[in-house]
Short mmCIF file of C-alpha atoms in Angstrom, two decimals:
data_model
loop_
_atom_site.label_atom_id
_atom_site.label_comp_id
_atom_site.label_asym_id
_atom_site.label_seq_id
_atom_site.Cartn_x
_atom_site.Cartn_y
_atom_site.Cartn_z
CA MET P 308 162.09 35.04 64.98
CA THR P 309 163.13 38.20 66.83
CA VAL P 310 161.19 41.43 66.81
CA GLN P 311 164.12 43.11 65.07
CA ALA P 312 163.79 40.67 62.16
CA LEU P 313 160.09 41.35 61.67
CA PRO P 314 158.96 43.52 58.74
CA ILE P 315 157.74 46.96 59.76
CA PRO P 316 155.83 49.30 57.44
CA SER P 317 156.77 52.91 56.75
CA TYR P 318 155.66 55.59 54.31
CA ASP P 319 158.68 55.04 52.03
CA ASP P 320 157.87 53.74 48.53
CA VAL P 321 154.11 53.43 49.10
CA ARG P 322 151.75 52.99 46.18
CA VAL P 323 148.14 54.14 46.23
CA VAL P 324 145.76 51.18 45.92
CA VAL P 325 142.46 52.99 46.58
CA PRO P 326 142.43 56.81 46.47
CA ALA P 327 140.29 58.83 48.84
CA PRO P 328 136.73 59.38 47.52
CA ASP P 329 137.37 63.12 47.25
CA ALA P 330 139.92 65.76 48.16
CA GLY P 331 140.29 67.26 51.64
CA PRO P 332 139.98 66.22 55.29
CA GLY P 333 137.39 63.59 56.18
CA ASN P 334 137.57 61.88 52.80
CA TRP P 335 139.22 58.54 53.53
CA ALA P 336 139.74 55.19 51.87
CA GLY P 337 141.20 52.69 54.31
CA ALA P 338 140.56 50.78 57.54
CA ALA P 339 141.34 47.78 55.34
CA SER P 340 142.01 44.09 55.87
CA ALA P 341 143.45 41.66 53.35
CA VAL P 342 144.17 37.96 52.77
CA LEU P 343 146.05 36.00 50.11
CA VAL P 344 144.28 32.78 49.09
CA ASP P 345 145.41 30.52 46.23
CA GLY P 346 147.38 33.32 44.62
CA VAL P 347 144.57 35.89 44.83
CA PHE P 348 144.68 38.96 47.06
CA TRP P 349 141.32 39.81 48.61
CA LEU P 350 141.02 43.31 50.06
CA THR P 351 138.15 44.97 51.90
CA TRP P 352 137.93 48.59 53.10
CA ARG P 353 135.45 51.24 54.13
CA VAL P 354 134.74 54.37 52.11
CA ARG P 355 134.38 57.41 54.36
CA ARG P 356 133.28 60.97 53.71
CA PRO P 357 133.31 64.02 56.05
CA LEU P 358 130.91 64.11 59.02
CA THR P 359 128.60 66.43 57.08
CA ASP P 360 128.45 64.00 54.14
CA GLY P 361 127.71 60.73 55.84
CA ARG P 362 130.91 59.34 57.45
CA GLY P 363 131.52 55.65 56.62
CA VAL P 364 129.07 55.08 53.79
CA ALA P 365 130.06 51.71 52.33
CA VAL P 366 132.35 48.68 52.50
CA GLN P 367 133.89 47.35 49.31
CA VAL P 368 135.53 43.99 48.60
CA ALA P 369 137.96 43.55 45.72
CA ARG P 370 140.35 41.00 44.21
CA SER P 371 143.80 41.27 42.64
CA LEU P 372 146.51 39.01 41.26
CA ASP P 373 149.38 41.42 41.97
CA GLY P 374 148.26 43.01 45.26
CA GLU P 375 148.12 46.49 43.77
CA THR P 376 145.48 46.62 41.01
CA PHE P 377 142.07 45.62 42.35
CA GLU P 378 138.66 44.88 40.86
CA VAL P 379 135.67 45.48 43.13
CA VAL P 380 133.46 42.39 43.26
CA ALA P 381 131.10 43.17 46.17
CA GLU P 382 129.80 46.16 48.12
CA VAL P 383 127.50 46.68 51.11
CA SER P 384 126.05 49.97 52.31
CA ARG P 385 125.50 51.14 55.87
CA GLU P 386 121.76 51.55 55.26
CA GLU P 387 121.39 47.79 54.77
CA PHE P 388 122.54 47.31 58.37
CA GLY P 389 120.78 50.27 59.93
CA ALA P 390 124.18 51.74 60.75
CA GLU P 391 125.06 55.41 60.95
CA SER P 392 128.60 54.64 59.80
CA PHE P 393 130.98 51.80 58.95
CA GLU P 394 134.54 51.39 60.15
CA ARG P 395 137.00 48.53 59.70
CA PRO P 396 135.71 45.42 57.87
CA VAL P 397 137.42 42.02 57.97
CA LEU P 398 137.21 39.34 55.27
CA VAL P 399 138.18 35.76 56.13
CA PRO P 400 137.92 32.43 54.32
CA VAL P 401 135.97 29.91 56.42
CA PRO P 402 136.92 26.27 55.70
CA GLY P 403 134.00 24.15 54.56
CA ILE P 404 131.67 27.16 54.35
CA GLY P 405 133.10 29.86 52.10
CA TRP P 406 133.69 33.44 53.22
CA ARG P 407 132.72 35.72 56.06
CA LEU P 408 132.75 39.51 56.12
CA TYR P 409 132.78 41.19 59.53
CA LEU P 410 131.48 44.77 59.69
CA SER P 411 132.03 47.51 62.29
CA CYS P 412 128.68 49.29 62.58
CA ALA P 413 127.81 52.56 64.38
CA THR P 414 124.50 52.75 66.23
CA PRO P 415 122.59 55.82 65.00
CA GLY P 416 122.45 58.77 67.39
CA SER P 417 125.00 57.37 69.83
CA LYS P 418 128.68 56.59 70.38
CA HIS P 419 127.93 52.85 70.43
CA TRP P 420 129.36 50.38 67.89
CA TRP P 421 128.72 46.70 67.25
CA VAL P 422 130.24 43.99 65.04
CA ASP P 423 127.99 42.29 62.49
CA SER P 424 128.77 39.59 59.92
CA ILE P 425 127.74 38.15 56.57
CA THR P 426 128.57 34.58 55.51
CA ALA P 427 128.33 33.21 51.96
CA SER P 428 129.80 30.47 49.80
CA THR P 429 131.52 33.04 47.53
CA VAL P 430 132.90 36.54 47.99
CA GLU P 431 130.57 37.80 45.27
CA GLY P 432 127.60 36.41 47.20
CA LEU P 433 128.38 38.21 50.46
CA PRO P 434 125.93 41.14 49.97
CA THR P 435 123.03 38.65 50.10
CA GLY P 436 124.63 36.21 52.53
CA GLU P 437 123.52 35.04 55.96
CA ARG P 438 123.75 37.77 58.58
CA ALA P 439 124.50 37.47 62.28
CA VAL P 440 125.38 39.90 65.04
CA VAL P 441 128.77 38.75 66.33
CA LEU P 442 129.59 41.20 69.13
CA ALA P 443 126.82 43.50 70.31
CA GLY P 444 128.63 45.66 72.85
CA ASP P 445 126.39 47.26 75.46
CA ASP P 446 125.62 50.57 77.15
CA ARG P 447 129.07 50.57 78.77
CA VAL P 448 131.32 49.73 75.82
CA ALA P 449 131.41 50.15 72.05
CA VAL P 450 133.14 47.39 70.06
CA LYS P 451 134.65 47.69 66.58
CA ASP P 452 137.69 47.24 64.30
CA PRO P 453 138.33 43.51 64.85
CA VAL P 454 141.48 41.71 63.77
CA ILE P 455 140.56 38.07 63.13
CA GLU P 456 142.93 35.20 62.35
CA PRO P 457 142.92 31.40 62.48
CA SER P 458 144.35 30.22 65.79
CA PRO P 459 147.49 28.05 65.71
CA ASP P 460 145.61 25.61 67.93
CA GLY P 461 142.44 25.59 65.83
CA GLY P 462 139.48 27.94 65.94
CA TRP P 463 139.90 31.70 65.75
CA ASP P 464 141.60 34.58 67.55
CA LEU P 465 140.16 38.08 67.63
CA TRP P 466 141.67 41.33 68.86
CA LEU P 467 138.87 43.80 69.53
CA CYS P 468 138.97 47.59 69.87
CA CYS P 469 136.83 48.71 72.82
CA HIS P 470 135.64 52.26 73.58
CA PRO P 471 134.29 53.05 77.09
CA LEU P 472 130.94 54.86 77.04
CA GLU P 473 130.35 55.64 80.69
CA ASP P 474 132.27 58.96 80.69
CA PRO P 475 130.52 61.34 78.25
CA GLY P 476 132.91 63.27 76.05
CA HIS P 477 135.67 60.67 76.39
CA GLU P 478 134.28 57.88 74.23
CA ASP P 479 137.24 58.12 71.84
CA ARG P 480 139.53 56.32 74.32
CA MET P 481 140.35 52.77 73.28
CA THR P 482 141.82 49.52 74.52
CA THR P 483 142.27 46.10 72.90
CA ARG P 484 140.88 42.81 74.22
CA HIS P 485 141.65 39.27 73.06
CA LEU P 486 138.79 36.86 72.29
CA THR P 487 138.68 33.26 71.03
CA SER P 488 136.07 31.24 69.16
CA ALA P 489 135.53 27.77 67.75
CA ASP P 490 133.28 28.94 64.90
CA GLY P 491 134.02 32.63 64.40
CA LEU P 492 130.54 33.66 65.55
CA VAL P 493 130.38 32.97 69.31
CA TRP P 494 133.34 34.51 71.15
CA THR P 495 134.89 34.16 74.61
CA ASP P 496 136.56 37.24 76.07
CA ARG P 497 140.08 36.47 77.36
CA GLY P 498 140.71 39.93 78.76
CA GLU P 499 142.43 43.21 77.99
CA VAL P 500 145.85 42.86 76.33
CA LEU P 501 146.80 46.41 75.26
CA ALA P 502 146.02 49.93 76.46
CA GLY P 503 147.35 53.45 76.16
CA ARG P 504 150.29 54.64 78.25
CA PRO P 505 150.14 58.01 80.02
CA GLY P 506 152.86 60.35 78.79
CA HIS P 507 153.48 58.43 75.56
CA TRP P 508 152.42 58.90 71.94
CA ASP P 509 149.68 56.29 72.51
CA ALA P 510 148.32 57.79 75.74
CA ARG P 511 144.73 58.10 74.51
CA GLY P 512 144.44 54.48 73.42
CA ALA P 513 145.88 51.51 71.58
CA ARG P 514 144.19 49.36 68.92
CA VAL P 515 145.74 46.16 67.51
CA THR P 516 145.59 46.26 63.70
CA ALA P 517 147.68 43.30 62.45
CA VAL P 518 149.56 40.23 63.63
CA VAL P 519 153.11 40.16 62.21
CA GLY P 520 154.68 37.38 64.30
CA ARG P 521 153.67 34.46 66.51
CA ASP P 522 156.84 33.54 68.41
CA PRO P 523 156.36 35.62 70.44
CA LEU P 524 153.02 37.13 69.43
CA THR P 525 153.92 40.46 67.82
CA VAL P 526 151.43 42.99 66.49
CA LEU P 527 151.12 46.33 64.82
CA TYR P 528 148.82 48.70 66.64
CA ASP P 529 147.77 52.28 66.27
CA GLY P 530 147.19 54.97 68.85
CA ARG P 531 147.26 58.67 69.59
CA ALA P 532 148.32 61.06 72.30
CA ASP P 533 145.08 62.99 72.84
CA ALA P 534 141.42 63.35 71.91
CA ALA P 535 142.23 66.02 69.32
CA SER P 536 144.15 63.39 67.35
CA ASN P 537 141.08 61.17 66.92
CA TRP P 538 141.06 59.78 63.35
CA TYR P 539 144.75 60.62 62.96
CA GLU P 540 146.30 57.60 64.66
CA THR P 541 149.84 56.46 63.93
CA THR P 542 151.36 52.98 64.07
CA GLY P 543 153.59 51.16 66.56
CA LEU P 544 154.77 47.63 67.38
CA ALA P 545 154.05 45.53 70.48
CA ARG P 546 154.86 41.99 71.56
CA TRP P 547 153.59 39.49 74.12
CA ASP P 548 155.51 39.25 77.39
CA GLY P 549 153.50 36.34 78.77
CA GLU P 550 150.74 38.52 80.20
CA ARG P 551 150.19 41.52 77.91
CA LEU P 552 151.28 43.14 74.69
CA VAL P 553 154.14 45.53 75.45
CA PRO P 554 154.91 48.43 73.05
CA ASP P 555 158.40 48.51 71.52
CA ASP P 556 159.69 52.04 72.10
CA ALA P 557 162.62 51.40 69.77
CA VAL P 558 160.10 51.42 66.91
CA GLY P 559 158.09 54.32 68.30
CA SER P 560 155.37 55.95 66.22
CA ILE P 561 155.32 55.48 62.43
CA VAL P 562 153.68 58.40 60.65
CA SER P 563 152.80 59.80 57.25
CA PRO P 564 154.88 62.91 56.40
CA HIS P 565 151.75 64.67 55.16
CA SER P 566 148.97 66.82 56.68
CA ASP P 567 147.57 65.20 59.88
CA GLY P 568 150.25 62.48 59.87
CA ALA P 569 147.80 59.58 59.99
CA PHE P 570 149.34 56.17 59.30
CA ARG P 571 146.79 53.77 60.70
CA TYR P 572 144.83 50.55 60.31
CA ALA P 573 147.87 48.67 59.03
CA ALA P 574 147.09 45.20 57.63
CA ALA P 575 149.77 42.61 56.88
CA VAL P 576 149.74 39.83 54.27
CA PRO P 577 152.61 37.27 54.34
CA LEU P 578 153.95 36.58 50.84
CA PRO P 579 155.27 33.25 49.50
CA ASP P 580 158.79 34.71 49.17
CA GLY P 581 158.98 35.50 52.89
CA ARG P 582 158.27 39.21 52.59
CA THR P 583 155.11 40.98 53.79
CA ARG P 584 152.73 43.19 51.86
CA PHE P 585 151.17 45.91 54.00
CA TYR P 586 148.03 47.94 53.41
CA VAL P 587 147.76 51.17 55.42
CA GLU P 588 145.44 54.17 55.57
CA ALA P 589 147.79 57.14 55.14
CA ALA P 590 147.35 60.90 55.16
CA ARG P 591 148.16 62.78 51.96
CA PRO P 592 149.04 66.50 51.58
CA ASP P 593 145.45 67.77 51.16
CA GLY P 594 144.24 66.07 54.36
CA ALA P 595 142.46 63.18 52.66
CA HIS P 596 143.54 59.60 53.42
CA ASP P 597 144.46 57.10 50.69
CA LEU P 598 144.71 53.34 51.08
CA VAL P 599 148.33 52.58 50.21
CA THR P 600 150.43 49.43 49.93
CA LEU P 601 154.11 48.58 50.38
CA VAL P 602 156.25 45.45 50.61
CA ARG P 603 158.94 44.80 53.22
#
């Protein structure tokens, strides 16, 4: 399959799946991930409010038969994890075990993030499931916003957003690293695979958000040009050249036509008919961000 043949999301014909929790900037529903299992769409996202009202306050998990109308079946709050905020969650079915929910957790009073997890036999049981810290980060790097998929060779692949902490005031910068695991809990770092490019729309950083092709590996990622655009990332396409993921400048930056232009955290779900359903956090006219869906 060529890159040109791959489905690419855009703001055209989007439908709101989860509206922002309130009107105005800082109120966001999004940072979602989704899977389709036995005809059921499972969607998880974080609910975020402005900085003055608590930031990422909760993660919700919902199910749907049509991919657009969802029923919430589980919720976890940041307080249960001692986190100051939540960012992107990831829900995956684990063969022989059940389900695992990965959570991006902010360490209170710092710029540090870590990735936690909950495992349970059912999605509904996740709030009281078995917890484990998956990726702790350290005093040099914050880790968050994983993209996790079964590996074609068995085990799991993870693309991890990393923020350097050693230069105060510049912690918003981001790169993506690739990790592998046999069990989804203990991970081996395979190195950096994507970073920002000086002078481009993604100069400040690049975060893989979805895998849309495997031959070659092709991903959606989001990025931004400067620190002032933090939280307002837009989406691009990159593919593996044998050593790294290389952005496709023919695709460029995909944006929302509204307010801050954010079109970020794209998730992709392959459909049985060969199309792809996308879920994206997108800016709306009043500055809030809705979680929207589209099919390509």
